[in-house]
Tab-separated table of C-alpha atoms in Angstrom:
chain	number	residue	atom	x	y	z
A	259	UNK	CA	17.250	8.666	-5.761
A	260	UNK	CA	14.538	8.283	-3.204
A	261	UNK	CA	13.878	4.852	-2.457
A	262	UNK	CA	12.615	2.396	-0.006
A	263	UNK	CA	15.100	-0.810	-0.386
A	264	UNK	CA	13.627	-4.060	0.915
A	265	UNK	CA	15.827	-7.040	0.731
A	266	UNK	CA	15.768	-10.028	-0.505
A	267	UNK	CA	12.944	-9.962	-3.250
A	268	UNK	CA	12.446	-13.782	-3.431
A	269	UNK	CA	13.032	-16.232	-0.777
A	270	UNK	CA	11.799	-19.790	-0.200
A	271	UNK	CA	12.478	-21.142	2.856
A	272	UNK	CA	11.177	-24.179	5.521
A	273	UNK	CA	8.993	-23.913	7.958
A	274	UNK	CA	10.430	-22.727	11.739
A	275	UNK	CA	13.564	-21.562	10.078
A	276	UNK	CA	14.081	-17.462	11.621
A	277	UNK	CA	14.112	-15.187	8.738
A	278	UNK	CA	14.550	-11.252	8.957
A	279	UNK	CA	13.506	-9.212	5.564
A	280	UNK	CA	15.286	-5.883	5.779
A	281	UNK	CA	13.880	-2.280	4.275
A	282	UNK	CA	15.719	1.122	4.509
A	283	UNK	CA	14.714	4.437	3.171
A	284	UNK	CA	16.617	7.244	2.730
A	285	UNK	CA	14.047	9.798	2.308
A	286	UNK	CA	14.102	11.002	6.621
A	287	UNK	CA	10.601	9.237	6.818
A	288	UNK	CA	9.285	9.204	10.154
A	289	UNK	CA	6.418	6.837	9.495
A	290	UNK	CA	6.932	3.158	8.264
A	291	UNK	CA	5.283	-0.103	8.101
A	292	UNK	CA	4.940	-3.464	7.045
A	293	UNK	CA	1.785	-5.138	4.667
A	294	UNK	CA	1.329	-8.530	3.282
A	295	UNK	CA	-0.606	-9.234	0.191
A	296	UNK	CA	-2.157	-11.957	-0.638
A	297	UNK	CA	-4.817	-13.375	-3.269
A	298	UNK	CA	-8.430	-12.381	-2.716
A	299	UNK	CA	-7.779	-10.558	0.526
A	300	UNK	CA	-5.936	-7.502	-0.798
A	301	UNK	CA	-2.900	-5.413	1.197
A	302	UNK	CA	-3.322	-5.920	5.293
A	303	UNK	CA	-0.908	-3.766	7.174
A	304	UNK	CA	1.468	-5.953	10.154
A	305	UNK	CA	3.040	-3.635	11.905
A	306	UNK	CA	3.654	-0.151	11.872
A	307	UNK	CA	6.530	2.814	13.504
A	308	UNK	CA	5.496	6.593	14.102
A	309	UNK	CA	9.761	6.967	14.967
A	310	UNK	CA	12.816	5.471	16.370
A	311	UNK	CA	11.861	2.910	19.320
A	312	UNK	CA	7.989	3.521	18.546
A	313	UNK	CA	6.216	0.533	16.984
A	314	UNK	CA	2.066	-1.199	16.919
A	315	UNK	CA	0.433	-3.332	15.682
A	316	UNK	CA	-1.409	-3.472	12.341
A	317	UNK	CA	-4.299	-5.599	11.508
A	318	UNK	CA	-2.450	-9.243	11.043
A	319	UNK	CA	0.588	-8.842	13.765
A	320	UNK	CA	0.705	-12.505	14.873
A	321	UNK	CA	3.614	-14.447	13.914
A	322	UNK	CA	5.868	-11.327	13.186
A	323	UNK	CA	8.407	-9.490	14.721
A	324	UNK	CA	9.507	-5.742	14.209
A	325	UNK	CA	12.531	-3.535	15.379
A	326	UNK	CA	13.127	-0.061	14.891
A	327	UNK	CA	16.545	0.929	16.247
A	328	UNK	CA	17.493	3.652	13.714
A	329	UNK	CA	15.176	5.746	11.705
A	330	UNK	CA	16.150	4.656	8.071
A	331	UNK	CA	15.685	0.808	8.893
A	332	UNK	CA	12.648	-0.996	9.842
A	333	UNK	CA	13.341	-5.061	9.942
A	334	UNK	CA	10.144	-7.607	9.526
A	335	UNK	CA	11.290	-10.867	11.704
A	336	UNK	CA	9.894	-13.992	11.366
A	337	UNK	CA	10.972	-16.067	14.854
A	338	UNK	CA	9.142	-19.104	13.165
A	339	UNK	CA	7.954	-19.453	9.630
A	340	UNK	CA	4.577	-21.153	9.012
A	341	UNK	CA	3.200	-21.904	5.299
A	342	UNK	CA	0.385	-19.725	5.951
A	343	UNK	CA	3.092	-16.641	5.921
A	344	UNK	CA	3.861	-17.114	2.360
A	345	UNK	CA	2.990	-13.973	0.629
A	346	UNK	CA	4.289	-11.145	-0.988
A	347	UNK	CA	5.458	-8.513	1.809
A	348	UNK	CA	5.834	-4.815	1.037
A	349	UNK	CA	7.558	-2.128	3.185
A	350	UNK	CA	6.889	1.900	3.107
A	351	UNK	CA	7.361	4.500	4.739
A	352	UNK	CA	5.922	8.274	4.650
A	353	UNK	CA	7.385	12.123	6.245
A	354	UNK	CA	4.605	11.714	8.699
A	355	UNK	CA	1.782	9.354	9.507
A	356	UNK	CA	-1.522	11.572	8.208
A	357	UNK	CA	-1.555	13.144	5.324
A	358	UNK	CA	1.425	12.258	3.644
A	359	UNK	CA	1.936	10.056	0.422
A	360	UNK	CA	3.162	6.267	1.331
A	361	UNK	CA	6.148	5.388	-0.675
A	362	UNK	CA	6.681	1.492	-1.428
A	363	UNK	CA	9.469	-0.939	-1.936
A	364	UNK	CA	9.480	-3.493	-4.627
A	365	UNK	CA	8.238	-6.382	-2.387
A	366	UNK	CA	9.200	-9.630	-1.050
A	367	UNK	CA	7.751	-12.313	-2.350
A	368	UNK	CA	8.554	-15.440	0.483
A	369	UNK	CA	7.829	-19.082	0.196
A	370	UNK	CA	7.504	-21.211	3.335
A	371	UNK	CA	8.040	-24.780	2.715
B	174	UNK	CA	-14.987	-1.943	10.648
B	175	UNK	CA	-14.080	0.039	7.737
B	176	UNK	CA	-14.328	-1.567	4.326
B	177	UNK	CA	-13.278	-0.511	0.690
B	178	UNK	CA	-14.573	-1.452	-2.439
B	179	UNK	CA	-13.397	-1.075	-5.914
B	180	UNK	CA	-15.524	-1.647	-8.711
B	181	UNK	CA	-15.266	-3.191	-11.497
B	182	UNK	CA	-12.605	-5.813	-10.748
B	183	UNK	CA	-11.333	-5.377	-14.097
B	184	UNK	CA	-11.484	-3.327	-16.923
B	185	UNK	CA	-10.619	-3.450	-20.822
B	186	UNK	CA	-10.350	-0.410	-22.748
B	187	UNK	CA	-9.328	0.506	-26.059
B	188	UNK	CA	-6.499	2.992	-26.270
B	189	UNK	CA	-7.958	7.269	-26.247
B	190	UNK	CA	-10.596	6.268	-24.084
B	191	UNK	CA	-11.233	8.237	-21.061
B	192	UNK	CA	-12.105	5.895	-18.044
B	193	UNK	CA	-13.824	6.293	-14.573
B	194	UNK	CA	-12.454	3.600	-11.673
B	195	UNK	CA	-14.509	3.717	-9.087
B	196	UNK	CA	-14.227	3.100	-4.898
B	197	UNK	CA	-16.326	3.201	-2.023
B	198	UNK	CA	-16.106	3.108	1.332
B	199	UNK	CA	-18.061	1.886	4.845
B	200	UNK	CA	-17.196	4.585	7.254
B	201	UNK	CA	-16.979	8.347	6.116
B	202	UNK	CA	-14.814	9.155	9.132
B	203	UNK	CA	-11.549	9.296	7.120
B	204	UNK	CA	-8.534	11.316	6.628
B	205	UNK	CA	-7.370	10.999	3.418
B	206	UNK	CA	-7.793	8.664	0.360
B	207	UNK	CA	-5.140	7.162	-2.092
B	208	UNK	CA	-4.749	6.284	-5.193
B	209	UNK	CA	-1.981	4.130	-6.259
B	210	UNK	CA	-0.858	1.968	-9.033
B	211	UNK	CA	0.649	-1.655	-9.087
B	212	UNK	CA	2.921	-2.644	-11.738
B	213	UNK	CA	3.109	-6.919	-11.979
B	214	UNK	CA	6.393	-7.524	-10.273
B	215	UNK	CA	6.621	-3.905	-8.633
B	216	UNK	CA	5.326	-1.933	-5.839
B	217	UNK	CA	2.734	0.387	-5.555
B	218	UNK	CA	3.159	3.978	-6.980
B	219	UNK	CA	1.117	6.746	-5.012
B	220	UNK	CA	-0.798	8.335	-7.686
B	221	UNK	CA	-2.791	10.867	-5.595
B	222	UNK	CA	-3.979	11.792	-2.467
B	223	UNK	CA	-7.136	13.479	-1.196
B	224	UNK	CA	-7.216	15.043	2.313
B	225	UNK	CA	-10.591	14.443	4.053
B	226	UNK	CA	-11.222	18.542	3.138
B	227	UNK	CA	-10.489	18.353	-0.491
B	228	UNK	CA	-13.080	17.487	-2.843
B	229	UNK	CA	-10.588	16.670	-5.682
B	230	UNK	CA	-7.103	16.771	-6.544
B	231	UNK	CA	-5.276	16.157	-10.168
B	232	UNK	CA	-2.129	15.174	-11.785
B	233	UNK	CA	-1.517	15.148	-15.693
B	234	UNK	CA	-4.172	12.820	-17.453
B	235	UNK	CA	-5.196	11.697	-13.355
B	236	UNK	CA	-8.287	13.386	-11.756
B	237	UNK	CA	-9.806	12.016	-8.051
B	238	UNK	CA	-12.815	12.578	-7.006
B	239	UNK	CA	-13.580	12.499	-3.068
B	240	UNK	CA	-17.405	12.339	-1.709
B	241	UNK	CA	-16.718	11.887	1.776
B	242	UNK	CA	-20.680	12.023	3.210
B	243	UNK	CA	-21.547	9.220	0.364
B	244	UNK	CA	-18.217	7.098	0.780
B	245	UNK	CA	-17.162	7.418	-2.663
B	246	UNK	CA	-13.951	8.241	-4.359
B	247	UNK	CA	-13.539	8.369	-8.312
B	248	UNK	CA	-10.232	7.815	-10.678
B	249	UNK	CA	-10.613	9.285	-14.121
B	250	UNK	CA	-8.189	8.931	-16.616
B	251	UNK	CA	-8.053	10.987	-19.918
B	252	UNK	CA	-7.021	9.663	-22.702
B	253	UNK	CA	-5.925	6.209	-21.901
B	254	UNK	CA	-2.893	4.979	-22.819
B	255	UNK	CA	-1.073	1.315	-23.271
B	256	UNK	CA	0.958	2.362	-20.390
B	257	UNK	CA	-1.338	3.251	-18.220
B	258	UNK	CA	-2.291	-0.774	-17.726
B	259	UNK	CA	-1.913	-1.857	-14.639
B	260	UNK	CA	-4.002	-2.800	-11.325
B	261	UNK	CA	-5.399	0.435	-9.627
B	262	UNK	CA	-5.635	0.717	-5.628
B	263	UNK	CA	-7.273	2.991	-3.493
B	264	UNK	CA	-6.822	2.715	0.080
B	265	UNK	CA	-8.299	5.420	2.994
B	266	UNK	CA	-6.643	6.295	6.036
B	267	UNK	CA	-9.507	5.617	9.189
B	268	UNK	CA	-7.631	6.587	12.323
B	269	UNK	CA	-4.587	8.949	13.557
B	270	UNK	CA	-2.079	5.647	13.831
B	271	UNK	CA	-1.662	5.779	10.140
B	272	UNK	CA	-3.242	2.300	9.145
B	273	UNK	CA	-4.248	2.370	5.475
B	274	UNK	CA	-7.298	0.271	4.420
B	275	UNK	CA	-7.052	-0.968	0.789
B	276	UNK	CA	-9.608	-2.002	-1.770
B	277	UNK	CA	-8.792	-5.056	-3.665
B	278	UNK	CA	-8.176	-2.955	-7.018
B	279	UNK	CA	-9.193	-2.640	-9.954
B	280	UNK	CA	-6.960	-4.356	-13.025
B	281	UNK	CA	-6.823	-2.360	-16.177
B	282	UNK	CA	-6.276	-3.236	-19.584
B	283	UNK	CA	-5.271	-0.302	-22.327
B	284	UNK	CA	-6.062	-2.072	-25.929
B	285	UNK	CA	-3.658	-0.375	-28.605
């Protein structure tokens, strides 16, 4: 089945403590990326990879991390967690980065203590 | 800045209804539109998607409606059904790195 796994889907966790959330697709998807949601504000995309070793920025990038080493795999690090990066996190990832159809994980909802 | 706006915030229906969400947007320079749907405790399901070219595009009981010149995009839904409650997004993709802006949805309630 075509899926983009994110893992774990709940966390709560204390502030400065590193945490990495992990997502993996196995759908050959060029394009992925990272968004937060939150409240009132709506989906804001962190950071985003056209390919393997090819990553930017998104519209809220401070305080996160991002890796992409392989193409299936696309890790959101945070070096230290503030209470203000409690949210609900969502990866996805899509064939190519224009016209194509954005599939999504589950989400991550994360707690910072 | 481009900025997306989906009216109304919520909606209640009564089941068989046929329903219009609706979305605008700030700048027309765009290259495609989404629709997707959010399930409470799930991701978002892409629904459809409009290239900048296309006026409309449909799937089942889903039709979207794209007026790029006036910033406007349109959901209808035929025939509404229980399961089609949920919260409705539409987000439009501004620039050639891929970054989708997204409205704040729309929540919909289908009344048996």
């Amino acid at each position: 089945e075509a899926q983009v796994t994110q893992n774990p889907r709940y966390l709560i966790t204390v502030t400065g403590k590193k945490l990495t959330v992990t997502c993996s697709q196995n759908m050959n998807h060029e394009y992925m990326s990272w968004y937060r949601q939150d409240p009132g504000l709506g989906l804001r995309q962190i950071y985003y990879s056209m390919n393997v070793e090819v990553t930017d920025k998104g519209d809220v990038p401070e305080g996160y991390k991002v890796s992409r080493k392989e193409k299936r795999n696309f890790p959101l690090i945070l070096e230290s967690p503030s209470p203000n990066q409690t949210s609900l996190y969502f990866c996805a990832s899509s064939l190519g980065q224009l016209n194509q159809p954005q599939h999504f994980g589950d989400g991550t909802r994360l707690s910072i203590l | 800045k481009q900025e997306v706006t989906q009216i109304p915030a919520a909606l209640s229906v009564p089941e068989g209804e046929n329903l219009v969400l609706n979305c605008s947007f700030t700048d027309s320079a765009i290259y495609n539109l989404q629709w997707f749907r959010q399930d409470p405790g799930k991701g978002l399901t892409s629904l459809l998607l409009i290239q900048s070219s296309q006026r409309e595009q449909t799937s089942g009981r889903l039709n979207a409606s794209l007026d790029k010149s006036s910033g406007r995009s349109t959901l209808y839904i035929a025939a509404s059904q229980p399961g089609d409650s949920a919260t409705y997004l539409c987000a439009v993709k501004g620039g050639s790195q891929g970054n989708l802006i997204f409205g704040k949805g729309t929540k919909l309630s289908v009344k048996p």
